[in-house]
Tab-separated table of C-alpha atoms and ligand atoms in Angstrom:
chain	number	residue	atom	x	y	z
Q	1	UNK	CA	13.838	21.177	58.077
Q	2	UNK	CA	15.781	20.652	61.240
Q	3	UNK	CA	13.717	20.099	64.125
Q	4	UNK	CA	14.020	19.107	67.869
Q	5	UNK	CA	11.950	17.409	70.652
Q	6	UNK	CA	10.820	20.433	72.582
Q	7	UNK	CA	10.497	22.731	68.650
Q	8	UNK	CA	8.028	19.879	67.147
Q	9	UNK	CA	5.662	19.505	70.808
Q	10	UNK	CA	5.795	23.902	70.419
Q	11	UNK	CA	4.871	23.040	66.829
Q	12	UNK	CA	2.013	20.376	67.341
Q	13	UNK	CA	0.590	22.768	70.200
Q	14	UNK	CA	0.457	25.361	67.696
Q	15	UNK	CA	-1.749	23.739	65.352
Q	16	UNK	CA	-3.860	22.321	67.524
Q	17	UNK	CA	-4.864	23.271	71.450
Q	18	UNK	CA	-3.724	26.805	70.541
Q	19	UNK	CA	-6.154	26.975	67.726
Q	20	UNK	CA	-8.746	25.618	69.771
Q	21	UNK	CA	-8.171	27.966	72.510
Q	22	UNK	CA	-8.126	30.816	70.035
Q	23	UNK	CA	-11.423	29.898	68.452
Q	24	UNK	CA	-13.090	29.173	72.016
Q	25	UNK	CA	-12.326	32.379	73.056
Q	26	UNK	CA	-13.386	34.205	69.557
Q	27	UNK	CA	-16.848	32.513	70.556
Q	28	UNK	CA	-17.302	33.281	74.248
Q	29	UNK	CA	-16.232	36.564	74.004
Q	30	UNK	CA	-14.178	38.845	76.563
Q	31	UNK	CA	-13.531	37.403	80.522
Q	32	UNK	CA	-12.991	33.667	79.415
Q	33	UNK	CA	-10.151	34.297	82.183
Q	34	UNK	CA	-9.486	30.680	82.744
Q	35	UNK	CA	-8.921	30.225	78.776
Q	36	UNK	CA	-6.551	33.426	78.503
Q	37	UNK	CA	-4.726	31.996	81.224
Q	38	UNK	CA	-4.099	28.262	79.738
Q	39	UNK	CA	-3.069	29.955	76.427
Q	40	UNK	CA	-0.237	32.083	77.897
Q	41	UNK	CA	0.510	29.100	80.603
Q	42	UNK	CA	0.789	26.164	77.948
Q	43	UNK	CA	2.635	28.703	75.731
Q	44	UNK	CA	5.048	29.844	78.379
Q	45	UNK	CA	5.974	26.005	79.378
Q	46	UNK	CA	6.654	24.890	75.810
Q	47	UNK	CA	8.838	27.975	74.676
Q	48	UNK	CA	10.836	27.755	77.836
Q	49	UNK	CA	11.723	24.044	77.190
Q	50	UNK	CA	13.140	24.991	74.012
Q	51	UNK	CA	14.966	27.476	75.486
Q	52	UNK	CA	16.161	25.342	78.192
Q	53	UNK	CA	16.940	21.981	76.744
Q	54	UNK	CA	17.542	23.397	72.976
Q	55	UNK	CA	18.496	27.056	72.965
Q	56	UNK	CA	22.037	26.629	71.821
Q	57	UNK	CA	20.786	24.261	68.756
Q	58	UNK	CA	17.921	26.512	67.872
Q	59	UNK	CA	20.452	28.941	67.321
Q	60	UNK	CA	22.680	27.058	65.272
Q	61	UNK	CA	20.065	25.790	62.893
Q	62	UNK	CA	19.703	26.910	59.326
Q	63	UNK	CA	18.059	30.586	58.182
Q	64	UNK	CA	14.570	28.809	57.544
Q	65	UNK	CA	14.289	26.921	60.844
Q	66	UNK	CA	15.010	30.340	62.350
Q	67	UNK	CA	12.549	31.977	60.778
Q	68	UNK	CA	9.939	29.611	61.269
Q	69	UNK	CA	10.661	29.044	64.812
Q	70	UNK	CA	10.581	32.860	65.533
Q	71	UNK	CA	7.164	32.621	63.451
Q	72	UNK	CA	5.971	30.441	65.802
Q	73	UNK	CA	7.015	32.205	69.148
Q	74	UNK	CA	5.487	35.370	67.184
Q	75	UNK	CA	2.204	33.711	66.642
Q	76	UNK	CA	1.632	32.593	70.494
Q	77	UNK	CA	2.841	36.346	71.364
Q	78	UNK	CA	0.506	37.803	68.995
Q	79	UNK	CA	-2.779	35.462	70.674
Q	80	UNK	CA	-1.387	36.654	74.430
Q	81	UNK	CA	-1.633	40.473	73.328
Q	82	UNK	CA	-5.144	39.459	70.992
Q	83	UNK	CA	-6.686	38.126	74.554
Q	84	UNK	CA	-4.754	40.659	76.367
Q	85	UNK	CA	-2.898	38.530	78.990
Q	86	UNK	CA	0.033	40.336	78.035
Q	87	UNK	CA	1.223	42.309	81.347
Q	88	UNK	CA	4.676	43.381	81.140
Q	89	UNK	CA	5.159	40.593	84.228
Q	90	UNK	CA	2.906	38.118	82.227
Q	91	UNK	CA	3.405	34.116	81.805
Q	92	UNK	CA	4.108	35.271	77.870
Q	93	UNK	CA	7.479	37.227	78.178
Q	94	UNK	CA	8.947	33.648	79.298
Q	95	UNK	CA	8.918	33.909	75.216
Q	96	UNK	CA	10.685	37.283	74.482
Q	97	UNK	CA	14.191	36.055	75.480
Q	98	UNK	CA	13.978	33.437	72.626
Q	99	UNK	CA	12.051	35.623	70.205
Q	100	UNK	CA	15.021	38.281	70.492
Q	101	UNK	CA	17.572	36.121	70.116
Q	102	UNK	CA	16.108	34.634	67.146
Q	103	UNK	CA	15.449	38.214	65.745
Q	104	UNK	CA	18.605	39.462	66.677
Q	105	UNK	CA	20.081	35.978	64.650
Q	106	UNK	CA	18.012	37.228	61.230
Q	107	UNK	CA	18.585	40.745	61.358
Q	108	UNK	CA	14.837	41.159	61.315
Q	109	UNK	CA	11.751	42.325	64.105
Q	110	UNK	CA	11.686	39.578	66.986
Q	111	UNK	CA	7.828	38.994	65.790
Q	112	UNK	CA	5.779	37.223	63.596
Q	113	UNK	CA	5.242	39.027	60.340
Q	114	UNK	CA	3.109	38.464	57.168
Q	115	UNK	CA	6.246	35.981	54.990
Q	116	UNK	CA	5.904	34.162	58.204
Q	117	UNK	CA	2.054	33.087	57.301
Q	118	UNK	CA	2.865	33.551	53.575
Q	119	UNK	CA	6.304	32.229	52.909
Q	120	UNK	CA	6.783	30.222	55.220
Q	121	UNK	CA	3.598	28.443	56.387
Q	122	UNK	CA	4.250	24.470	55.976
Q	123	UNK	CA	0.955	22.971	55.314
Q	124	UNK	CA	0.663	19.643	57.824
Q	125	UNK	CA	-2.360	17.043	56.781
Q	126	UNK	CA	-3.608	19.567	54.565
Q	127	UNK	CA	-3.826	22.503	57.107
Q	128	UNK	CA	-1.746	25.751	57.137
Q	129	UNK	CA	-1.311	27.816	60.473
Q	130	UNK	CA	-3.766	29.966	61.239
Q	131	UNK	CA	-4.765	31.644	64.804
Q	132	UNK	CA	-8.431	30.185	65.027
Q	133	UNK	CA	-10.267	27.245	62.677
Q	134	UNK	CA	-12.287	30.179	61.254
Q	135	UNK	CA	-12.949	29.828	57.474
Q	136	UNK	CA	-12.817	33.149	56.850
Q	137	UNK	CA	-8.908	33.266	58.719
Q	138	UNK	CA	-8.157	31.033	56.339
Q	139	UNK	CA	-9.461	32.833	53.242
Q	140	UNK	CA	-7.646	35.861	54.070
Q	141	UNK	CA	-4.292	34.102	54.989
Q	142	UNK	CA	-4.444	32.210	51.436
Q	143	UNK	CA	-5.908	35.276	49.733
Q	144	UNK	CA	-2.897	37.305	51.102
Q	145	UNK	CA	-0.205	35.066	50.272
Q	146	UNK	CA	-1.701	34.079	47.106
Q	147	UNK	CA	-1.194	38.203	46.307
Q	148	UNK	CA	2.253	38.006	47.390
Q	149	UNK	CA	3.444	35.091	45.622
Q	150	UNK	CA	1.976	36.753	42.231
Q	151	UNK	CA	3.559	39.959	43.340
Q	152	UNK	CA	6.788	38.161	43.348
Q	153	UNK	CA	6.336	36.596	40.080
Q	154	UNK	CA	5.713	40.287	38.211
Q	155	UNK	CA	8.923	41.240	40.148
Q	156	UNK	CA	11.069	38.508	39.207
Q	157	UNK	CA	9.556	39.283	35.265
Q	158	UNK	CA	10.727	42.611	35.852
Q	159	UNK	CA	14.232	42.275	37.027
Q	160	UNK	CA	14.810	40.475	33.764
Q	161	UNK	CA	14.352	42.918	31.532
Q	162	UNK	CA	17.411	45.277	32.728
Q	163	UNK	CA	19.972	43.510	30.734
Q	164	UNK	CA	17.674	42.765	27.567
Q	165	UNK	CA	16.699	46.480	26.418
Q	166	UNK	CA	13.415	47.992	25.526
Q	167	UNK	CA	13.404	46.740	22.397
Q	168	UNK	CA	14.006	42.955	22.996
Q	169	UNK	CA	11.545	39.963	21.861
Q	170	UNK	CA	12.591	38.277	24.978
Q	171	UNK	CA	11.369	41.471	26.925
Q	172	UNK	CA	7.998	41.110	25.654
Q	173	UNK	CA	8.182	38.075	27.324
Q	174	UNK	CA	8.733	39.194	30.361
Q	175	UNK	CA	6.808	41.842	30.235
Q	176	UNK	CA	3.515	39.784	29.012
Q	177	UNK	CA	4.582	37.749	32.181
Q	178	UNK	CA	5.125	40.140	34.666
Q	179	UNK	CA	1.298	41.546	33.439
Q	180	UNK	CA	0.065	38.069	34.009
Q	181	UNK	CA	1.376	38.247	37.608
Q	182	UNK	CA	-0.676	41.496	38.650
Q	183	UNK	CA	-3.576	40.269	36.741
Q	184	UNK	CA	-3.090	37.259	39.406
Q	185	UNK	CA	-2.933	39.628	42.274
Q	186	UNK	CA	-6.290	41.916	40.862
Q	187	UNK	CA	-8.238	38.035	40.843
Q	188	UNK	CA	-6.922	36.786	44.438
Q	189	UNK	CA	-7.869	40.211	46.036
Q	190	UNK	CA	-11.121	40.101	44.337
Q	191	UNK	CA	-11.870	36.546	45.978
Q	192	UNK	CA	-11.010	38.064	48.963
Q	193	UNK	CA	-13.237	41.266	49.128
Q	194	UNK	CA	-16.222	38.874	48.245
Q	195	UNK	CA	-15.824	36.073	50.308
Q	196	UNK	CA	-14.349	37.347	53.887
Q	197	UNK	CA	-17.146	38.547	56.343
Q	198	UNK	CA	-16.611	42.090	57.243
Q	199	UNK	CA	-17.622	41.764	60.825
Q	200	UNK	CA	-15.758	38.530	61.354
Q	201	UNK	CA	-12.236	40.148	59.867
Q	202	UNK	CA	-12.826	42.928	61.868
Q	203	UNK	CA	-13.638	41.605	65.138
Q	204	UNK	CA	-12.211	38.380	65.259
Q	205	UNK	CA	-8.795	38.039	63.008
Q	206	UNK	CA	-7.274	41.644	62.533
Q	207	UNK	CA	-7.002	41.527	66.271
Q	208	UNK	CA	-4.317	38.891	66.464
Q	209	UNK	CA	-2.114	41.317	63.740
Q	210	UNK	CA	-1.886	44.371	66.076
Q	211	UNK	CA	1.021	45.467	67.602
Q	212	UNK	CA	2.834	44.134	70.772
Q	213	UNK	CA	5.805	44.132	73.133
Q	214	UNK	CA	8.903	41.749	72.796
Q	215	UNK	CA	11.277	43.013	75.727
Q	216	UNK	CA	11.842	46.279	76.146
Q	217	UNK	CA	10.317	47.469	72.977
Q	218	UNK	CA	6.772	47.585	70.866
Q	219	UNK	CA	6.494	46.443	67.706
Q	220	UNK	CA	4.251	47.387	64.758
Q	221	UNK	CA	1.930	44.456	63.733
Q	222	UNK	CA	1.372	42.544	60.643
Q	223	UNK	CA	0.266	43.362	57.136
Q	224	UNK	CA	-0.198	42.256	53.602
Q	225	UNK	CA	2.095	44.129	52.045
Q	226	UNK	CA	5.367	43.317	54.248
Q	227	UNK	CA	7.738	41.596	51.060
Q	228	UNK	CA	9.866	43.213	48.550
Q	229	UNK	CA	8.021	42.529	45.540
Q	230	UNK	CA	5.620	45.121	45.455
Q	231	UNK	CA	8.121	47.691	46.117
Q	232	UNK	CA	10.491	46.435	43.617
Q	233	UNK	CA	7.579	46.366	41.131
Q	234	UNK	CA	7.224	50.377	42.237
Q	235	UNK	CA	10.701	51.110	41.405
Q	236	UNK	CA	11.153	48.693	38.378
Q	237	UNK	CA	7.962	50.338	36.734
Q	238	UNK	CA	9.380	53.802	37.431
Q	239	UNK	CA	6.102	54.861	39.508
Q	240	UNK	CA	7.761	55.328	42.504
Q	241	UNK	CA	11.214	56.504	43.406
Q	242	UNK	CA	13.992	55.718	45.893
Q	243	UNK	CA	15.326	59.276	45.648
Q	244	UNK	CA	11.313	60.617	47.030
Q	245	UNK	CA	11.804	61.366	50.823
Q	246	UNK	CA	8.378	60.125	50.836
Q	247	UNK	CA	8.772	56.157	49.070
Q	248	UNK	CA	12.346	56.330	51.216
Q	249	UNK	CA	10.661	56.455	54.482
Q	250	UNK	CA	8.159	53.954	53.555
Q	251	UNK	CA	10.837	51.358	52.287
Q	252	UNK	CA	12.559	52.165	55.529
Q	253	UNK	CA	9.819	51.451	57.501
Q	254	UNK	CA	9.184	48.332	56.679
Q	255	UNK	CA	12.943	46.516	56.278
Q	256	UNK	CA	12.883	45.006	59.365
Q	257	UNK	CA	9.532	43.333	58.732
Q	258	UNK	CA	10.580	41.811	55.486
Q	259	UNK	CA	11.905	37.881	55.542
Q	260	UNK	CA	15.634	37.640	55.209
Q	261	UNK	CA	15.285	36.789	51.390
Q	262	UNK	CA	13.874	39.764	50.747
Q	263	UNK	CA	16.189	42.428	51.884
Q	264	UNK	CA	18.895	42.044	49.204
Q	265	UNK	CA	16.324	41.869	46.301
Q	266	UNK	CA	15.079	45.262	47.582
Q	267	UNK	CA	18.600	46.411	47.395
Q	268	UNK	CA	19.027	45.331	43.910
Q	269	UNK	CA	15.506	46.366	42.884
Q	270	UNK	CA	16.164	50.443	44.211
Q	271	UNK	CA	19.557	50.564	42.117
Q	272	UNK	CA	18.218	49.380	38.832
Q	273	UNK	CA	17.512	51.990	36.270
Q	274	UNK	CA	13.654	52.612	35.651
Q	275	UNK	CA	12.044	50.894	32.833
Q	276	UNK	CA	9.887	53.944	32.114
Q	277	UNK	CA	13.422	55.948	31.938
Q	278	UNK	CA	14.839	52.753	29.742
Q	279	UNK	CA	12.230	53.214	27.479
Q	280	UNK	CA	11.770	57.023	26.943
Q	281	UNK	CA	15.220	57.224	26.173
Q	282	UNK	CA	14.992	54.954	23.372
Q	283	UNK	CA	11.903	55.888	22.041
Q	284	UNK	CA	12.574	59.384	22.235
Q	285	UNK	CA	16.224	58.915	20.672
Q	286	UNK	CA	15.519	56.668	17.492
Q	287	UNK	CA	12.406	55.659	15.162
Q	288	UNK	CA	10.435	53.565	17.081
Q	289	UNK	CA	10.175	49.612	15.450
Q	290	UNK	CA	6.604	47.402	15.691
Q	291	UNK	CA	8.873	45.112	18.565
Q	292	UNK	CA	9.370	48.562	20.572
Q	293	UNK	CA	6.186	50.077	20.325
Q	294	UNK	CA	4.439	46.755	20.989
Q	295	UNK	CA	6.773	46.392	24.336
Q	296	UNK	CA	6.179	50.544	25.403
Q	297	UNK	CA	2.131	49.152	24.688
Q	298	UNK	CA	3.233	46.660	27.295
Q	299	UNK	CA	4.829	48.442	29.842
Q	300	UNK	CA	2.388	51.135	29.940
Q	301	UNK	CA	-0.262	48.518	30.408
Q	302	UNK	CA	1.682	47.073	33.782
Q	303	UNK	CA	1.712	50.885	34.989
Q	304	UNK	CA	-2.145	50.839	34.477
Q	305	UNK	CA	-2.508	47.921	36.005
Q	306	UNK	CA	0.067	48.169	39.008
Q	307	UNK	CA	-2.749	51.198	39.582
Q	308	UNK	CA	-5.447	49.618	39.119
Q	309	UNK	CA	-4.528	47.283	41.727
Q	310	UNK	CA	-3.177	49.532	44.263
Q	311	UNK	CA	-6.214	51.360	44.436
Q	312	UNK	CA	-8.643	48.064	44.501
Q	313	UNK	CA	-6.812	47.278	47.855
Q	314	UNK	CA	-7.689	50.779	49.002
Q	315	UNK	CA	-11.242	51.180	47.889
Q	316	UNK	CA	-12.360	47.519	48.189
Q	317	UNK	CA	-10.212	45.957	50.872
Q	318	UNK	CA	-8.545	48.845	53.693
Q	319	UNK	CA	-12.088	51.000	53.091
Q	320	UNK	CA	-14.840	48.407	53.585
Q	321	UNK	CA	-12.794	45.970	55.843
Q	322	UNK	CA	-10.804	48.577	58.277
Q	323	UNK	CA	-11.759	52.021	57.920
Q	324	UNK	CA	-15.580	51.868	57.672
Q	325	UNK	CA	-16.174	49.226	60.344
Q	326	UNK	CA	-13.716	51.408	62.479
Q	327	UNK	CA	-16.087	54.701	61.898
Q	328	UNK	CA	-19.082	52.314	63.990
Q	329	UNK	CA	-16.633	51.707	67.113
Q	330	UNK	CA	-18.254	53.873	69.849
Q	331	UNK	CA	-14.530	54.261	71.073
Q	332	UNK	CA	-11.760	54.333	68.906
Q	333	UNK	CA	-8.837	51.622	69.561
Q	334	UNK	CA	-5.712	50.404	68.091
Q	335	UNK	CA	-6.599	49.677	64.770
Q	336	UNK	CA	-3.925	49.502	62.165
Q	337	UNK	CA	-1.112	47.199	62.092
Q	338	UNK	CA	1.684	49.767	62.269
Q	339	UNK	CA	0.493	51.917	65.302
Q	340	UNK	CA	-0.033	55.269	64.130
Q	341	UNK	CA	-3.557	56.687	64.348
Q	342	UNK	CA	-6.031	54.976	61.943
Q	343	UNK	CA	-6.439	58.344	59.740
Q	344	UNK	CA	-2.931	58.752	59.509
Q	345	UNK	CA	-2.163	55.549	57.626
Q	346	UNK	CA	-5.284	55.261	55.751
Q	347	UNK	CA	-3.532	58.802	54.271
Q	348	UNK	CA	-0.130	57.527	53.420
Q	349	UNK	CA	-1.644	54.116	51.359
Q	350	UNK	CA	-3.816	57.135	49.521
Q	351	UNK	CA	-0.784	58.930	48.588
Q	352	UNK	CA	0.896	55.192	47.488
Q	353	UNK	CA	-2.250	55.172	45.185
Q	354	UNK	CA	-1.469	58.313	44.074
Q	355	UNK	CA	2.005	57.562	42.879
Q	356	UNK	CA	1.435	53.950	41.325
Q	357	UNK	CA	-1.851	55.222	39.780
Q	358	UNK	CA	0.515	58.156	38.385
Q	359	UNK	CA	-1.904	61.309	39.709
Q	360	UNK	CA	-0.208	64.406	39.171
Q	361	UNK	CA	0.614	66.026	42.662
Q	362	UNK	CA	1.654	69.475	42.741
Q	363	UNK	CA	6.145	69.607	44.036
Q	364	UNK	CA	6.127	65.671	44.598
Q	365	UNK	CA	7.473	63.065	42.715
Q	366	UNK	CA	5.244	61.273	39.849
Q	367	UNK	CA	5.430	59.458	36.240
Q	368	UNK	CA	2.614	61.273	34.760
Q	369	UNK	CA	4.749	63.356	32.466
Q	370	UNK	CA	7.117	60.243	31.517
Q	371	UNK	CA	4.023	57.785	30.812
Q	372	UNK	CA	2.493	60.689	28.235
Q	373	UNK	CA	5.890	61.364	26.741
Q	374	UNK	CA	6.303	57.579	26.547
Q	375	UNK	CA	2.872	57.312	24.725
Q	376	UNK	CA	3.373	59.746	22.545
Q	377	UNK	CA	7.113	59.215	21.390
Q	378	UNK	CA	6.010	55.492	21.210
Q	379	UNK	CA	2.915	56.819	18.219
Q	380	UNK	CA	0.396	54.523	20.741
B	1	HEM	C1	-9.118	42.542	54.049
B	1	HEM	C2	-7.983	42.639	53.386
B	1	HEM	C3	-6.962	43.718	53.620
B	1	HEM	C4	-6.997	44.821	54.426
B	1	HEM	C5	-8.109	45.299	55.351
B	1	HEM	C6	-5.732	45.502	54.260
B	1	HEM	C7	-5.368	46.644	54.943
B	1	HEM	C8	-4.130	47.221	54.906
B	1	HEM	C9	-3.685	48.306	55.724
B	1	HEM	C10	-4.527	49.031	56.776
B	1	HEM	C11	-2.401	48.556	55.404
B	1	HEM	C12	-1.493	49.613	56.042
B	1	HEM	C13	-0.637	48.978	57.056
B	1	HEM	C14	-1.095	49.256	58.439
B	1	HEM	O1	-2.069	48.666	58.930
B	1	HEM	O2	-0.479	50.066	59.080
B	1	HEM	C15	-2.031	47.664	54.354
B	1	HEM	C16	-0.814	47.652	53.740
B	1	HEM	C17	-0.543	46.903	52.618
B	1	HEM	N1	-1.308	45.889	52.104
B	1	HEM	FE1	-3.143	45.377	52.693
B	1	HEM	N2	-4.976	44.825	53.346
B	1	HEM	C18	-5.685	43.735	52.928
B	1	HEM	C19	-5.259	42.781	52.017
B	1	HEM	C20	-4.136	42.902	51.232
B	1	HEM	C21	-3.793	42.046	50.124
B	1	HEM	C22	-4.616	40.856	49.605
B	1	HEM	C23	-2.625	42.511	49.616
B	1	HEM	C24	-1.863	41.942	48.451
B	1	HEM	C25	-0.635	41.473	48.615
B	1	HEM	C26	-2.231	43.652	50.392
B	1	HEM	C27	-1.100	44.406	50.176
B	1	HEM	C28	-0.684	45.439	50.970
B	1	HEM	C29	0.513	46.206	50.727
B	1	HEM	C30	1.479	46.014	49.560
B	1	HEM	C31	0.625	47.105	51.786
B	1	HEM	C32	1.781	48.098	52.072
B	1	HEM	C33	1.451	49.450	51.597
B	1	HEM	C34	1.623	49.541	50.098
B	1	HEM	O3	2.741	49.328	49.601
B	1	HEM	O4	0.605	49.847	49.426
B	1	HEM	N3	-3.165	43.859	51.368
B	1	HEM	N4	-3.108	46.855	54.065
């Protein structure tokens, strides 16, 4: 990594008085005034010294210093708006300046975003960044990234299989892998549900992942499911579609949340052919051997499970953790990370469940018919 004075004192500040501020003010609860003020102060003063003394070499630095950098900016941004010393005049847009600029460099949202905490999250003496020295941050940071990285690996399985055919020993490899991936993803989100404390995720780290300003604009806050793989999974499998207005507006949504990496292997992912189509058409076109039925056995099982696991993070993670805490507010608030009304999105990751769990929906796009033709024309 290339680093610089004034970058590395940001950095240690991050990981350690910032933390402790965080957590301090988690504990003593709304009007620590004095503590919301040294956060944004100490913030302000070390992000305009790197913009000062270092702005030019910040900017010239490689794609992952970038990133991380803009991480960090979007991390102390994301506390000011948690503690809400975040007036438009406020000691924190000293940062928004360096936070655009750093955007603007990586074609991506001048905030910090989930790849930042999952991708990109360099572990120093055994501790990862985190907002607060809360166990239960820590759980769901590792919990979520833990998801992603497995998501990846069931994508990366997939993507292989294109050039090998239905039909291929070497795609049951894949395939056997990319099922071993969302198996991984089912466990780590099972952890999760039964270890994080409802009341302490809700009140004291989903806070910090809202929404905020940088400059003249707002924008929509962290979440889980901010990286390619899971969409590329969708469209691999065959579940969902790029050609559904719907699954278009969702992948459009979210592009300039995604880490730089990602954006091309969504591009590849959306203009591969479907496996499900892949399949079908060979099964349906010749006798079907022991190596094809035993791979259509396969991919049917990833459908079921790419389902399965979709609707566990709806029914055991955005239910109990977001949406039923939420119904005891007396008032209701800002909850989700994207902005629009808490109702509203809670609807649109129902109607993801309904396409990757394949539930017919009358005039809408869905693999129902193709995974019973499948099963059929494959005898399973
Ligand atoms: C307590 C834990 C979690 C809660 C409360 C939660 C809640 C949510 C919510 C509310 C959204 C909609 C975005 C928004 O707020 O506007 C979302 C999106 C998403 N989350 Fe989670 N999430 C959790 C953990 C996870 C984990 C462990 C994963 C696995 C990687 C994950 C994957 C996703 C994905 C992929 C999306 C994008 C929508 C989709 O494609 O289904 N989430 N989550």
């Amino acid at each position: 990594m290339h680093s610089t004075a004034a970058a590395d004192a940001f950095d240690h500040w991050l990981r350690t008085d910032f933390v402790a501020l965080n957590t301090r003010l988690e504990e003593a609860g709304p009007g620590s005034d004095r503590l919301e003020q040294r956060l944004a102060q100490e913030g302000a003063v070390l992000v305009r010294r790197i913009a000062e003394e270092e702005g030019r070499a910040v900017l010239a630095a490689d794609r992952d210093t970038r990133y991380e950098l803009l991480g960090s900016v979007g991390m102390y941004l994301a506390a000011c708006r948690r503690h809400e010393v975040d007036a438009p005049q406020g000691p924190q847009s000293a940062a928004w300046p360096l936070a655009t600029a750093l955007g603007a460099s990586l074609g991506v949202a001048p905030r910090f975003v989930f790849a930042h905490q999952a991708f990109c999250n360099r572990a120093v003496g055994d501790r990862i960044r985190t907002f607060t020295s809360f166990d239960d941050e820590r759980t769901f940071i590792v919990h979520n990234a833990l998801s992603g990285l497995a998501y990846r690996r069931a994508a990366t399985a997939l993507g292989g299989v294109g050039p090998l055919g239905a039909s291929s020993p070497m795609t049951e490899y894949l395939l056997r892998e990319a099922l071993a991936g969302l198996d991984d993803v089912m466990d780590f989100g099972t952890t999760l549900s039964e270890n994080l404390d409802v009341d302490r995720f809700f009140h004291h780290i989903r806070p910090y992942f809202k929404s905020h300003r940088v400059g003249a604009a707002e924008y929509r806050g962290a979440n889980a499911g901010d990286f390619a793989a899971v969409n590329a999974v969708d469209v691999l499998l065959g579940l969902c579609s790029p050609h559904d207005p719907f699954y278009q507006a969702v992948l459009a949504e979210k592009q300039p949340y995604l880490p730089p990496e990602d954006q091309p292997a969504l591009r590849s992912a959306v203009r591969a052919e479907p496996l499900l189509d892949v399949f079908l058409r060979e099964a349906e076109r010749q006798a079907v051997t022991p190596q094809l039925r035993e791979n259509a056995r396969l991919l049917l099982a990833l459908c079921t499970r790419h389902g399965a696991v979709s609707s566990f993070h709806h029914h055991r993670l955005v239910v109990p953790f977001l949406q039923k805490p939420a119904s005891l507010l007396p008032e209701p608030e800002d909850l989700t990370s994207s902005g629009p009304p808490l109702d509203m999105v809670v609807a649109q990751l129902a109607r993801l469940v309904d396409l990757r769990t394949a539930r017919p929906r009358a005039g809408t796009f869905g693999a129902r018919d193709r995974l019973d033709r499948l099963r059929t024309a494959a005898g399973l």
